Short mmCIF file of C-alpha atoms and ligand atoms in Angstrom, two decimals:
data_model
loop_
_atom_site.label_atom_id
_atom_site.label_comp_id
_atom_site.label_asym_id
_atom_site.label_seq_id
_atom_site.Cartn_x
_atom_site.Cartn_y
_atom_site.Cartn_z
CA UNK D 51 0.00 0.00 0.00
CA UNK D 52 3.10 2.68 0.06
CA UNK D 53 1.99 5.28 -1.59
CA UNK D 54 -1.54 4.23 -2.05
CA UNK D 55 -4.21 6.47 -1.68
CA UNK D 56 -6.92 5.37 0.49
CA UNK D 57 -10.50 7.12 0.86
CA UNK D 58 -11.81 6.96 3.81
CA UNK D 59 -15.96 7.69 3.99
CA UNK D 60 -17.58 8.81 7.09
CA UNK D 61 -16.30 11.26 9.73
CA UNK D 62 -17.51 9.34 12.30
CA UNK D 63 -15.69 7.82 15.23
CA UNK D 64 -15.21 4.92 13.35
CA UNK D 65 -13.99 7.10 9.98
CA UNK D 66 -11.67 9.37 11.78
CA UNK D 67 -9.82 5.84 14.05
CA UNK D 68 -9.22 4.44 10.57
CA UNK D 69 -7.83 7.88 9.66
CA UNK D 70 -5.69 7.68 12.84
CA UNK D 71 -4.08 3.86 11.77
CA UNK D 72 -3.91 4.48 8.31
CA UNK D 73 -2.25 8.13 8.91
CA UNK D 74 -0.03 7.10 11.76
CA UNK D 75 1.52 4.14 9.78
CA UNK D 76 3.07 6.30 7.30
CA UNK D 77 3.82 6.36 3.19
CA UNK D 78 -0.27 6.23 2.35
CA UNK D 79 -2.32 9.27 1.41
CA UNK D 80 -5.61 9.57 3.42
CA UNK D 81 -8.56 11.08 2.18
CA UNK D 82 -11.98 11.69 4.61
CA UNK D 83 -15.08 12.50 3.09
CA UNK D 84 -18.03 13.30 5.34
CA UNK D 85 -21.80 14.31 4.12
CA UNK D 86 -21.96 17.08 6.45
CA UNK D 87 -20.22 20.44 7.08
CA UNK D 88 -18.53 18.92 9.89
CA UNK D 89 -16.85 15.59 11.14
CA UNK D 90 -18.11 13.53 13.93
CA UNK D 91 -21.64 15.54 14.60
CA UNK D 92 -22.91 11.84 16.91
CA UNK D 93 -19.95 11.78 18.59
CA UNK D 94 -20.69 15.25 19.60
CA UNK D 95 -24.38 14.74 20.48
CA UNK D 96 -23.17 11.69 22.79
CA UNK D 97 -21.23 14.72 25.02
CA UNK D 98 -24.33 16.09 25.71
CA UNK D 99 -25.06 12.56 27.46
CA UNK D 100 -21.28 12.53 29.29
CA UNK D 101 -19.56 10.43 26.61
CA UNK D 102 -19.37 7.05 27.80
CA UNK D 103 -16.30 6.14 25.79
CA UNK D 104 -16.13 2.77 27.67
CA UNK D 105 -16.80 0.88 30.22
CA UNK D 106 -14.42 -1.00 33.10
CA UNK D 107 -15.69 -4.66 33.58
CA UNK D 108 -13.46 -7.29 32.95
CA UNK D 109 -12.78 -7.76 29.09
CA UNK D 110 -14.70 -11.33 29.13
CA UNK D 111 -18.09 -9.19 30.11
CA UNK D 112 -17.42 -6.75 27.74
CA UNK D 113 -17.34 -8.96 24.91
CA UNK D 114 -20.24 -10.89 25.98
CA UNK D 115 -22.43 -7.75 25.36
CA UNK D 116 -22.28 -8.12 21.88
CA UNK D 117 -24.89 -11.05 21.96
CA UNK D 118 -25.09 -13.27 18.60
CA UNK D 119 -21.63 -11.17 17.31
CA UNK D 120 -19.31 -11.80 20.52
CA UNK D 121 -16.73 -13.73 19.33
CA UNK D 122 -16.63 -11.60 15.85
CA UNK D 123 -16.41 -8.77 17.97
CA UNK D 124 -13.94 -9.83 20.76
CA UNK D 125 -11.50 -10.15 18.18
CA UNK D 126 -11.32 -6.50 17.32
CA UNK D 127 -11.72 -5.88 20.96
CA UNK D 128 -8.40 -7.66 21.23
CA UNK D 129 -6.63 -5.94 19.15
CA UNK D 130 -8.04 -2.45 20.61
CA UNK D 131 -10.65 -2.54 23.40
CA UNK D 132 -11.37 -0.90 26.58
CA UNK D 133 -8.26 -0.06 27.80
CA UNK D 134 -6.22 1.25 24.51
CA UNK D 135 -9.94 3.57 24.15
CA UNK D 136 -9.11 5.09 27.52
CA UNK D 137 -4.93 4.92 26.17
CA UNK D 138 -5.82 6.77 23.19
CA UNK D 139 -8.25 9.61 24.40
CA UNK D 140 -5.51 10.02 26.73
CA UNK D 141 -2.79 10.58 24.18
CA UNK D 142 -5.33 13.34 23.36
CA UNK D 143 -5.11 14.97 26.37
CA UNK D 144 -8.46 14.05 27.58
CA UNK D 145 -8.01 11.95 31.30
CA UNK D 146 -11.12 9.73 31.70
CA UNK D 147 -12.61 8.28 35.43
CA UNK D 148 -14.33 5.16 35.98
CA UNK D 149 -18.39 6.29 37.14
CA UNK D 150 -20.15 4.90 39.58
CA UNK D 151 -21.69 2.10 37.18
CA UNK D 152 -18.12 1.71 36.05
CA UNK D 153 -18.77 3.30 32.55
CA UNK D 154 -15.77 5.49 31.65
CA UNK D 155 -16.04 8.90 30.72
CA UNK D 156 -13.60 11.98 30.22
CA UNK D 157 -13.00 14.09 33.35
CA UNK D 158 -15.28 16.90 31.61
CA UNK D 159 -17.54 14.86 30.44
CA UNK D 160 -17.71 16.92 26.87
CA UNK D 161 -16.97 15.34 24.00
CA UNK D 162 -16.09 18.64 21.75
CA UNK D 163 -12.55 19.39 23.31
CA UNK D 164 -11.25 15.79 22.34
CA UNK D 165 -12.92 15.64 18.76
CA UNK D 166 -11.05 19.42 18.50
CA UNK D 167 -7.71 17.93 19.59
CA UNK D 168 -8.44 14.60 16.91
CA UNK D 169 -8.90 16.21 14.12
CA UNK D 170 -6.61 18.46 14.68
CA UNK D 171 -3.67 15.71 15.39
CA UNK D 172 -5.11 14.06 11.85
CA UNK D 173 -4.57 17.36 9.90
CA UNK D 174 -1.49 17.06 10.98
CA UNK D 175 -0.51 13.91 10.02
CA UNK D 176 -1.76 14.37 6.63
CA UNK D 177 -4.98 13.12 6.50
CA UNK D 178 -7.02 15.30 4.04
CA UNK D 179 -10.73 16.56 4.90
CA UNK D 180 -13.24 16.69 2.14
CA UNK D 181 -16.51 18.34 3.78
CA UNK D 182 -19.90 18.44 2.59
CA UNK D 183 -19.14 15.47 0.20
CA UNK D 184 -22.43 13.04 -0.01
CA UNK D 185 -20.78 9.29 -1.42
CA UNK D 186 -23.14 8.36 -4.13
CA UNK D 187 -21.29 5.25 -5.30
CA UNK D 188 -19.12 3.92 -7.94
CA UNK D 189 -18.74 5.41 -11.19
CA UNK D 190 -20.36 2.87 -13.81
CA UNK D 191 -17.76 0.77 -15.67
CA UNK D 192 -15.05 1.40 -12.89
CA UNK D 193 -13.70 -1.74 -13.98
CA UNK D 194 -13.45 -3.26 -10.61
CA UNK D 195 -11.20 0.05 -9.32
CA UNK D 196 -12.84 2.10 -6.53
CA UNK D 197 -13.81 5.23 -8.55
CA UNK D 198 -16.10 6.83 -5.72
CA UNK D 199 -18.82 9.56 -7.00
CA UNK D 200 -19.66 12.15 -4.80
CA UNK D 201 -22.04 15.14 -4.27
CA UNK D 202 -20.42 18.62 -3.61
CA UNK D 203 -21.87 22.02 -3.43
CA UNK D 204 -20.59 22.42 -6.59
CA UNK D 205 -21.40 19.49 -8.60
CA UNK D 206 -20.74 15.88 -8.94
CA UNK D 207 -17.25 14.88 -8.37
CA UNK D 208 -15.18 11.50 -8.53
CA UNK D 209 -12.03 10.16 -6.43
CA UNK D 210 -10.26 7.76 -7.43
CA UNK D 211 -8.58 5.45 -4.47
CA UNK D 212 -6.80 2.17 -4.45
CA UNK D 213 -8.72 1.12 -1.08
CA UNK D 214 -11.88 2.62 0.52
CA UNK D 215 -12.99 2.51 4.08
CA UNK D 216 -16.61 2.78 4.49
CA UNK D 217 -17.74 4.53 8.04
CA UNK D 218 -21.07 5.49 7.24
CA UNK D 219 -22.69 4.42 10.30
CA UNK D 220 -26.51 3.50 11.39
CA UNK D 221 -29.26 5.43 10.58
CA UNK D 222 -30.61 6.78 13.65
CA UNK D 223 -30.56 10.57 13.54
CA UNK D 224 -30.39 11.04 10.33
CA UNK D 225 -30.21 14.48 10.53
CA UNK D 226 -26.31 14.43 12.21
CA UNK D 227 -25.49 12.39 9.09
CA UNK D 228 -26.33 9.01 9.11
CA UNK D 229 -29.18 7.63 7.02
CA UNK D 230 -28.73 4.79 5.90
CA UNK D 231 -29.24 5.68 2.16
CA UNK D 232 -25.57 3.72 1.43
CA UNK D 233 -27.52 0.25 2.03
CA UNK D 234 -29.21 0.55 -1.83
CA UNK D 235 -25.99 1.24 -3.06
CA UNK D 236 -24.30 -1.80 -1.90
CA UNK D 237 -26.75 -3.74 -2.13
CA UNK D 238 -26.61 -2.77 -5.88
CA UNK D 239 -22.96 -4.08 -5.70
CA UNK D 240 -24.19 -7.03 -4.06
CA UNK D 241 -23.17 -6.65 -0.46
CA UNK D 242 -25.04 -8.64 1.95
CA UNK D 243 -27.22 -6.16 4.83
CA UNK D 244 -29.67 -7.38 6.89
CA UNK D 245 -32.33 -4.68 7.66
CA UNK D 246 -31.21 -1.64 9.60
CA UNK D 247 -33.78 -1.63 12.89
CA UNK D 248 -33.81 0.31 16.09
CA UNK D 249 -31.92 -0.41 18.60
CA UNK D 250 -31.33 0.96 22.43
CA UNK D 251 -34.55 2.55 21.09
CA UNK D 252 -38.26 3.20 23.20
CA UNK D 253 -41.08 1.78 22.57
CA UNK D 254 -44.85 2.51 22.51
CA UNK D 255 -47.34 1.00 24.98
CA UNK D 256 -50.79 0.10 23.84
CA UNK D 257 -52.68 2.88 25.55
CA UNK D 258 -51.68 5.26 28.18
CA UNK D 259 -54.62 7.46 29.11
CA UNK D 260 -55.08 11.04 28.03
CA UNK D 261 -54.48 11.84 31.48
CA UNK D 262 -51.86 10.16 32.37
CA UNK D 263 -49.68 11.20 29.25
CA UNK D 264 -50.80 15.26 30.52
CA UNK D 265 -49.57 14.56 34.19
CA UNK D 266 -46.72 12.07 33.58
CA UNK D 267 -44.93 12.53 29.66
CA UNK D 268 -41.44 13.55 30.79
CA UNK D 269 -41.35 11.67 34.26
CA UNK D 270 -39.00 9.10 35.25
CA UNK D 271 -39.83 5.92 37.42
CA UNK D 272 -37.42 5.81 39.84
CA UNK D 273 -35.92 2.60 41.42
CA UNK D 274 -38.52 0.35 40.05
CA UNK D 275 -36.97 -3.17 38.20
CA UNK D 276 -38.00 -4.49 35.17
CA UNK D 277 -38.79 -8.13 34.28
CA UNK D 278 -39.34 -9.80 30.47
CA UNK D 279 -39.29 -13.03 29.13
CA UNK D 280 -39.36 -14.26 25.32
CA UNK D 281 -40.78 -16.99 23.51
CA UNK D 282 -37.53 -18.60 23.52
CA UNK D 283 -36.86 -18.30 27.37
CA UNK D 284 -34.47 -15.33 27.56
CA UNK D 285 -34.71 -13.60 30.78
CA UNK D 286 -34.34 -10.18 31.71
CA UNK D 287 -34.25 -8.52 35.07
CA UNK D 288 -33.04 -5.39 36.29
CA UNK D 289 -33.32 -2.37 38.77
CA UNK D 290 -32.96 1.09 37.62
CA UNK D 291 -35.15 3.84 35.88
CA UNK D 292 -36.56 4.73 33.14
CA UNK D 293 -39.27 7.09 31.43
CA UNK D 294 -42.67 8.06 30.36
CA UNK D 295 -43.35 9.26 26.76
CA UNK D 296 -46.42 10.80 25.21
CA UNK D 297 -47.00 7.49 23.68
CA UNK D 298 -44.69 4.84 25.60
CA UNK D 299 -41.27 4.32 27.44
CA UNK D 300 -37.85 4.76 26.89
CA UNK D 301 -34.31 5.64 28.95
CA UNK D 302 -31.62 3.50 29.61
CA UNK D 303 -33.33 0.96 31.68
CA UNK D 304 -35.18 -0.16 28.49
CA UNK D 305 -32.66 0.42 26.06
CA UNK D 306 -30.75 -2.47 27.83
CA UNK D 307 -33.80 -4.93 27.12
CA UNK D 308 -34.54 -3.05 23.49
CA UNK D 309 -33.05 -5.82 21.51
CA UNK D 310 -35.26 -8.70 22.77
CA UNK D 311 -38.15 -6.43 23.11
CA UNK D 312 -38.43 -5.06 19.36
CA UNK D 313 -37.73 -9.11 18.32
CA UNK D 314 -40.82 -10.43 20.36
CA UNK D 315 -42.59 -7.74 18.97
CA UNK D 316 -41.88 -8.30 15.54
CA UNK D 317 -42.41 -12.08 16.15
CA UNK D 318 -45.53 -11.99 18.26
CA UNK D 319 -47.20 -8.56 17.94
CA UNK D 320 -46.15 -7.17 21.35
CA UNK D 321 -44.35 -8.03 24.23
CA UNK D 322 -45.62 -7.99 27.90
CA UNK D 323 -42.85 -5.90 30.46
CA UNK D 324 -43.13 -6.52 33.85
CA UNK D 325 -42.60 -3.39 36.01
CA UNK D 326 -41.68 -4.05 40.02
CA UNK D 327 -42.46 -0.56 41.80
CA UNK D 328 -40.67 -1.69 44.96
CA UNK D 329 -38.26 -3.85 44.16
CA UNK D 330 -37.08 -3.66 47.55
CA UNK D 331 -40.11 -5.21 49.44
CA UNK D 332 -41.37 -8.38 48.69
CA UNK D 333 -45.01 -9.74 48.37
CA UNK D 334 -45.96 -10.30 51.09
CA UNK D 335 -44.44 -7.06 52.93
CA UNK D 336 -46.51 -5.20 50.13
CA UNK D 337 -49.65 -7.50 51.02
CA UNK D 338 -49.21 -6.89 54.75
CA UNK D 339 -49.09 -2.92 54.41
CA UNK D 340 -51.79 -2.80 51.63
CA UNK D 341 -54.05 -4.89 53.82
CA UNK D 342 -53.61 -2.84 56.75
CA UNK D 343 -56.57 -0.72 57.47
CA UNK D 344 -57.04 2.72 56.23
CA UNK D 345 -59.51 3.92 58.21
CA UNK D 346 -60.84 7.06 56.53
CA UNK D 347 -57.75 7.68 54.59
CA UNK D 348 -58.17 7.63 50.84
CA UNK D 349 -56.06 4.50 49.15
CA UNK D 350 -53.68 7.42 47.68
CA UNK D 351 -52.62 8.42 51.38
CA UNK D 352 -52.25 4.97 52.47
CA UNK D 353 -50.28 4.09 49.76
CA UNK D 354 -47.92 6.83 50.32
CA UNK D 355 -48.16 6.69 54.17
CA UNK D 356 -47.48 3.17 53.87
CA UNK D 357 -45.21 2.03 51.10
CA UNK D 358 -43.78 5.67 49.90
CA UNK D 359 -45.51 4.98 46.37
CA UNK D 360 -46.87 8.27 45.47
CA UNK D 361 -47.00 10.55 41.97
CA UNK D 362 -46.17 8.13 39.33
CA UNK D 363 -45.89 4.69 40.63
CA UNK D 364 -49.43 5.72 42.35
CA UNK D 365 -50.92 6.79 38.93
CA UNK D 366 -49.62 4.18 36.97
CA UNK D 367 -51.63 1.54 39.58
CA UNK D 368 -54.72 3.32 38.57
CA UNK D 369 -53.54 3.22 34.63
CA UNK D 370 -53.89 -0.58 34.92
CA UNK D 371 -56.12 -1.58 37.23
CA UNK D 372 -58.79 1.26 36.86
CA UNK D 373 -60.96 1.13 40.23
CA UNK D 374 -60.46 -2.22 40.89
CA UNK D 375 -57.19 -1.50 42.47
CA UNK D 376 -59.21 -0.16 45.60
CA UNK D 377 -61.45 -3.58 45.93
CA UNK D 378 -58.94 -6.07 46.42
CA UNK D 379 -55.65 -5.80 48.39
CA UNK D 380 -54.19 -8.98 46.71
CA UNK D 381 -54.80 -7.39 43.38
CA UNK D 382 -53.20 -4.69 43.98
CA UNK D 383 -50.00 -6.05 46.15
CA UNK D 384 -49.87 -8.25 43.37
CA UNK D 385 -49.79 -5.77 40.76
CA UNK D 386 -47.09 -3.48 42.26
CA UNK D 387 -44.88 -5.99 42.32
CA UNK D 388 -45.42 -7.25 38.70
CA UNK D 389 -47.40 -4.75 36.67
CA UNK D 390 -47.45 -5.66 33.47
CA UNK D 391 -47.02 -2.80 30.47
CA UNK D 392 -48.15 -4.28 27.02
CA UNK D 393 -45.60 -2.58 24.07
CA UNK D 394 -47.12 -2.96 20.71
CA UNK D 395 -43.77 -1.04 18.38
CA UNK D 396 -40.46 0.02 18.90
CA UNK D 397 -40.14 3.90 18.05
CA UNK D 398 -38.97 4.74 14.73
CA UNK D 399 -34.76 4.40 13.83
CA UNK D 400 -34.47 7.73 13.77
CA UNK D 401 -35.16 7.92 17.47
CA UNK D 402 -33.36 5.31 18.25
CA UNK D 403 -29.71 5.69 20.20
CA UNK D 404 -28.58 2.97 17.42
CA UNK D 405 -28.77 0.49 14.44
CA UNK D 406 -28.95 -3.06 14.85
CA UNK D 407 -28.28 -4.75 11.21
CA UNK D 408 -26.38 -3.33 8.88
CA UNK D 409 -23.29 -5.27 6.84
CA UNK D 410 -23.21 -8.65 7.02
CA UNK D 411 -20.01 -9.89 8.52
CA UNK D 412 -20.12 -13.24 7.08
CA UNK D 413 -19.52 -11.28 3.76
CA UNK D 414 -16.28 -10.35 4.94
CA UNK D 415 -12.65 -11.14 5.23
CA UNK D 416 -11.31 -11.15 8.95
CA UNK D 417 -10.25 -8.03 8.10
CA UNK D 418 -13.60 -6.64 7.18
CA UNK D 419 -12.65 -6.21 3.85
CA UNK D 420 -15.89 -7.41 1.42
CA UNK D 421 -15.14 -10.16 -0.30
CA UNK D 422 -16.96 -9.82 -3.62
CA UNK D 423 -15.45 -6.39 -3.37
CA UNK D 424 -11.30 -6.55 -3.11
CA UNK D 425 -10.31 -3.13 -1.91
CA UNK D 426 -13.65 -2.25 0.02
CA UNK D 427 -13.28 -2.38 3.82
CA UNK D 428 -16.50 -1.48 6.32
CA UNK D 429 -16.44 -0.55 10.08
CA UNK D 430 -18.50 0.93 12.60
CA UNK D 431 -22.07 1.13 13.27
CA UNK D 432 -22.74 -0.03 9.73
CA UNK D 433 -21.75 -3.06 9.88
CA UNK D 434 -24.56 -6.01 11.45
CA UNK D 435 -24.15 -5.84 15.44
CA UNK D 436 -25.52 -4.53 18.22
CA UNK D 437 -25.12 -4.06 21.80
CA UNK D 438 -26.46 -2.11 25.14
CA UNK D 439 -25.59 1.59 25.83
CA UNK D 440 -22.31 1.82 28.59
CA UNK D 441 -19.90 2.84 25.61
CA UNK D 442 -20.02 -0.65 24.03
CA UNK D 443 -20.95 1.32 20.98
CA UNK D 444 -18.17 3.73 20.81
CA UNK D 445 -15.45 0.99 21.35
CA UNK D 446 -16.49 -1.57 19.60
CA UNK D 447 -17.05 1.38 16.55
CA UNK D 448 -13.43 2.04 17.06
CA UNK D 449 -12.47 -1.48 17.50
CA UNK D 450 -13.87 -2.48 13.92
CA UNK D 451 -12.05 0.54 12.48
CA UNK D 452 -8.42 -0.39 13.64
CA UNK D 453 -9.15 -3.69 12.49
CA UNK D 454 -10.18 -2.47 8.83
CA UNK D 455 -7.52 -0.24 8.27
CA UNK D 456 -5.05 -2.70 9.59
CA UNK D 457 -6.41 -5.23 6.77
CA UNK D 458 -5.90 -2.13 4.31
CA UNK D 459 -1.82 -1.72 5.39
CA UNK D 460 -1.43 -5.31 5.55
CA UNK D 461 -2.33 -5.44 1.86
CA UNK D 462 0.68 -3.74 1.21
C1 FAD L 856 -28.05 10.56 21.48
C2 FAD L 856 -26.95 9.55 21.33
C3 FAD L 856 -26.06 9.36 22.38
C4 FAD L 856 -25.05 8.38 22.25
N1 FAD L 856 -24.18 8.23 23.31
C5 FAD L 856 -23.24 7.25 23.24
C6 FAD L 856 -22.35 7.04 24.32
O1 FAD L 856 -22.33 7.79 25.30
N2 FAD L 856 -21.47 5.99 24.23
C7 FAD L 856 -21.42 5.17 23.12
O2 FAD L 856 -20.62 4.22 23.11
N3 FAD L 856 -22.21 5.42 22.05
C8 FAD L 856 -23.11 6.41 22.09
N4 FAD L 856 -23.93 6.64 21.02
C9 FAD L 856 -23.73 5.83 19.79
C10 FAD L 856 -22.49 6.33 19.01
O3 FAD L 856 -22.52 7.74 18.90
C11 FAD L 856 -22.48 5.67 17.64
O4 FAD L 856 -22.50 4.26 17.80
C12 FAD L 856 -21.24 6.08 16.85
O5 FAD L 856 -21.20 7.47 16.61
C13 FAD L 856 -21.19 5.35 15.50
O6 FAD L 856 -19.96 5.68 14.90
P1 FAD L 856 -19.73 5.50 13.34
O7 FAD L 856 -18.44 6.20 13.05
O8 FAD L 856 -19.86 4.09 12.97
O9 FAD L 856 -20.94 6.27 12.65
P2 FAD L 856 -21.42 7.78 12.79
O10 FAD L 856 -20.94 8.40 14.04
O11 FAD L 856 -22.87 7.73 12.56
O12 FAD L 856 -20.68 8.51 11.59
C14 FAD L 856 -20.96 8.21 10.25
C15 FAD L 856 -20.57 9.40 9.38
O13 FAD L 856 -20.81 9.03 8.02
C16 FAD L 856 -21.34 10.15 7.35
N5 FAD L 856 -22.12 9.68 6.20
C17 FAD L 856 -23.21 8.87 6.21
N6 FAD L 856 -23.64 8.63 4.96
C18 FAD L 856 -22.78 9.30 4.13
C19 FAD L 856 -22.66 9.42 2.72
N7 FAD L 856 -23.51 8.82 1.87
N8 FAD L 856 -21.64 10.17 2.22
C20 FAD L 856 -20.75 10.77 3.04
N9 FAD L 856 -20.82 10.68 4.38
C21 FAD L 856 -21.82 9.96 4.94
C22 FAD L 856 -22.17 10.87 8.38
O14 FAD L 856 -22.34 12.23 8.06
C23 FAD L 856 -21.37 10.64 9.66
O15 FAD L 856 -20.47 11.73 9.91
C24 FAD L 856 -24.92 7.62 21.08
C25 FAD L 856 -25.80 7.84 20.02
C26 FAD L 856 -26.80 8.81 20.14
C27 FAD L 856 -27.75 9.03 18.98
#
């Protein structure tokens, strides 16, 4: 590859840590191309969320979360997981701390002052920024070399490389970038792509009451756990929070169930969740202070008087039990402890935090490169995984990215 010139498309994470490899090793010529006016415009939106560039379990954990794709994906993880992430934003400049949850973030929590100090370490190695440059595909009768078409503001214009990176990534948010429109292209070239669906994404529930969605849109459930089961026997259970929309749930509590959610709902219809509002009692300590008498009190004050449930977690009783909830204090114990919420659609991709689907991997070398299409290397959200929020995404984005462009030098 010495004196090659390689194209790299999307600005991304994923885009700009190919950049960084293919720059760094010296003797190629690397040229970004990025749809929008500016590189990166995700990875900037995640600062406003603290930038979980990682996260500090041990590295058999971490590569567990990548369900179906875990080996595939531990063995880009091996060659840069979470520890060279927190190495490398470091060598920006940028410290990072291990959170309570043991996600890692930088010390300011902002993602714009180390995307500043990347590029700007990129420029200087060479790498060459073409802005505002839309990939439209090959030019016809390109023989088999990679002569990419773009759209400019001023006209169509072509690039000629002897390798290509593809970064594009998902195509949630379509307005920072990603949209997805490269899957008709290479599927035109015959790439294999399973569908692009939501993922880490909410959900609709099958009625919330007028009412409820004036007083309660916006507002969190706070230490409640959440239970599901599928078809096939997978088990979820976990304690934390999450929040009511105008016309379901979402937050991080069901992003980390999203994946087996959406696929009992697109196998069955809908999916039952179970919602625990004190996970901290059990049954029969919720039976005992239901049960107790309430004298005159109404069964809102004894329910706060007596378990703390109050605002929401009161409310939400009501939602599903209507005024039935008063009659019967088994009922009611009963549901607190496992109420269920009936989810009939995962929101819409563009909502969603990311992709699942995307590039087949069996389609590809070891070292991503497609192979019905020497030359053509694909990382990052694009390509067909998935995994929870805790900055699984970011590394394992990263991860794919070292391990394309390393395929692209060892060509040389
Ligand atoms: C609100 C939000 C918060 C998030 N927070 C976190 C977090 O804290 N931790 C974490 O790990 N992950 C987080 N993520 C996910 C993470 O940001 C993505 O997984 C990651 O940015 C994907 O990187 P990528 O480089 O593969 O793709 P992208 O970041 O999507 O970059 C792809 C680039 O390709 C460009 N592009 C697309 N199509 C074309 C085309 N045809 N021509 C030219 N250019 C094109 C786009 O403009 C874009 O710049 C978050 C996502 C969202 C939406």
């Amino acid at each position: 590859m010495k004196n090659s010139r390689i194209a790299i498309v999307g600005g991304g994470p994923a885009g700009l840590m190919a950049a960084e490899v293919l720059s760094r090793a010296g003797g190629v010529q690397v040229d970004l191309f990025d749809a929008m006016p500016s590189a990166a415009r995700k990875f900037l939106l995640a600062g406003r969320g603290g930038l979980n560039l990682t996260h500090s379990e041990p590295f058999e954990h971490f590569a567990a979360r990548f369900g179906s794709r875990s080996s595939q994906v531990e063995r880009w993880l091996s060659r840069f997981g979470p520890d060279q992430v927190r190495g490398w934003a470091s060598g920006l400049g940028i410290e990072t701390f291990v959170g309570s949850s043991g996600r890692v973030f930088p010390r300011d929590m902002k993602a714009a002052p180390l995307l500043r100090s990347w590029i700007h370490r990129l420029r200087s190695a060479g790498v060459r920024f073409h802005m505002r440059h839309r990939w439209l595909g090959w030019s016809e009768g390109d023989g088999g070399r990679h002569v990419l078409r773009f759209g400019a503001a001023d006209g169509e214009t072509v690039f000629e490389a002897d390798a290509v990176l593809l970064a594009l990534g998902g195509a949630s948010w379509p307005r920072l970038g990603s949209d997805g429109t490269w899957v008709d292209i290479l599927q035109r070239r015959g790439v294999d792509i399973a569908p692009l669906q939501p993922a880490n994404c909410g959900f609709d529930v099958e009625r919330w009451t007028p009412h409820f969605i004036e007083r309660f849109a916006g507002q969190p459930f706070k230490s409640v756990a959440i239970a599901f089961e599928d078809r096939q026997g997978h088990r979820f259970e976990r304690k934390g929070e999450f929040v009511v929309t105008a016309t379901g749930i979402e937050g991080s509590l069901v992003y980390a169930v999203s994946s087996l959610l959406r696929d009992e709902i697109a196998a069955a219809g809908e999916a039952t969740l179970w919602l625990d509002l004190l996970p901290d009692k059990s049954t029969a300590q919720v039976l005992a202070a239901v049960s107790h008498p309430r004298g005159a009190r109404s069964l809102g004050s004894h329910l706060k008087g007596r378990l703390g449930l109050e605002g929401i977690k009161s409310a939400v009783l009501y939602e599903v039990l209507g005024s039935q909830a008063v009659h019967s204090p088994e009922t009611l114990a009963a549901t607190i402890k496992h109420l269920p919420i009936r989810l009939v659609a995962p929101r819409p991709i563009d909502e969603a935090i990311s992709t699942a689907g995307g590039v087949r991997l069996e389609g590809l070398d070891d070292r991503l490169m497609c192979r019905n299409l020497p030359g053509l290397y694909v990382a990052g959200e694009m390509l067909d995984w998935e995994a929870p929020t805790g900055g699984y995404l970011l590394t394992a984005c990263v991860a794919s990215a070292v391990m394309a462009a390393d395929g692209i030098l060892a060509e040389g």
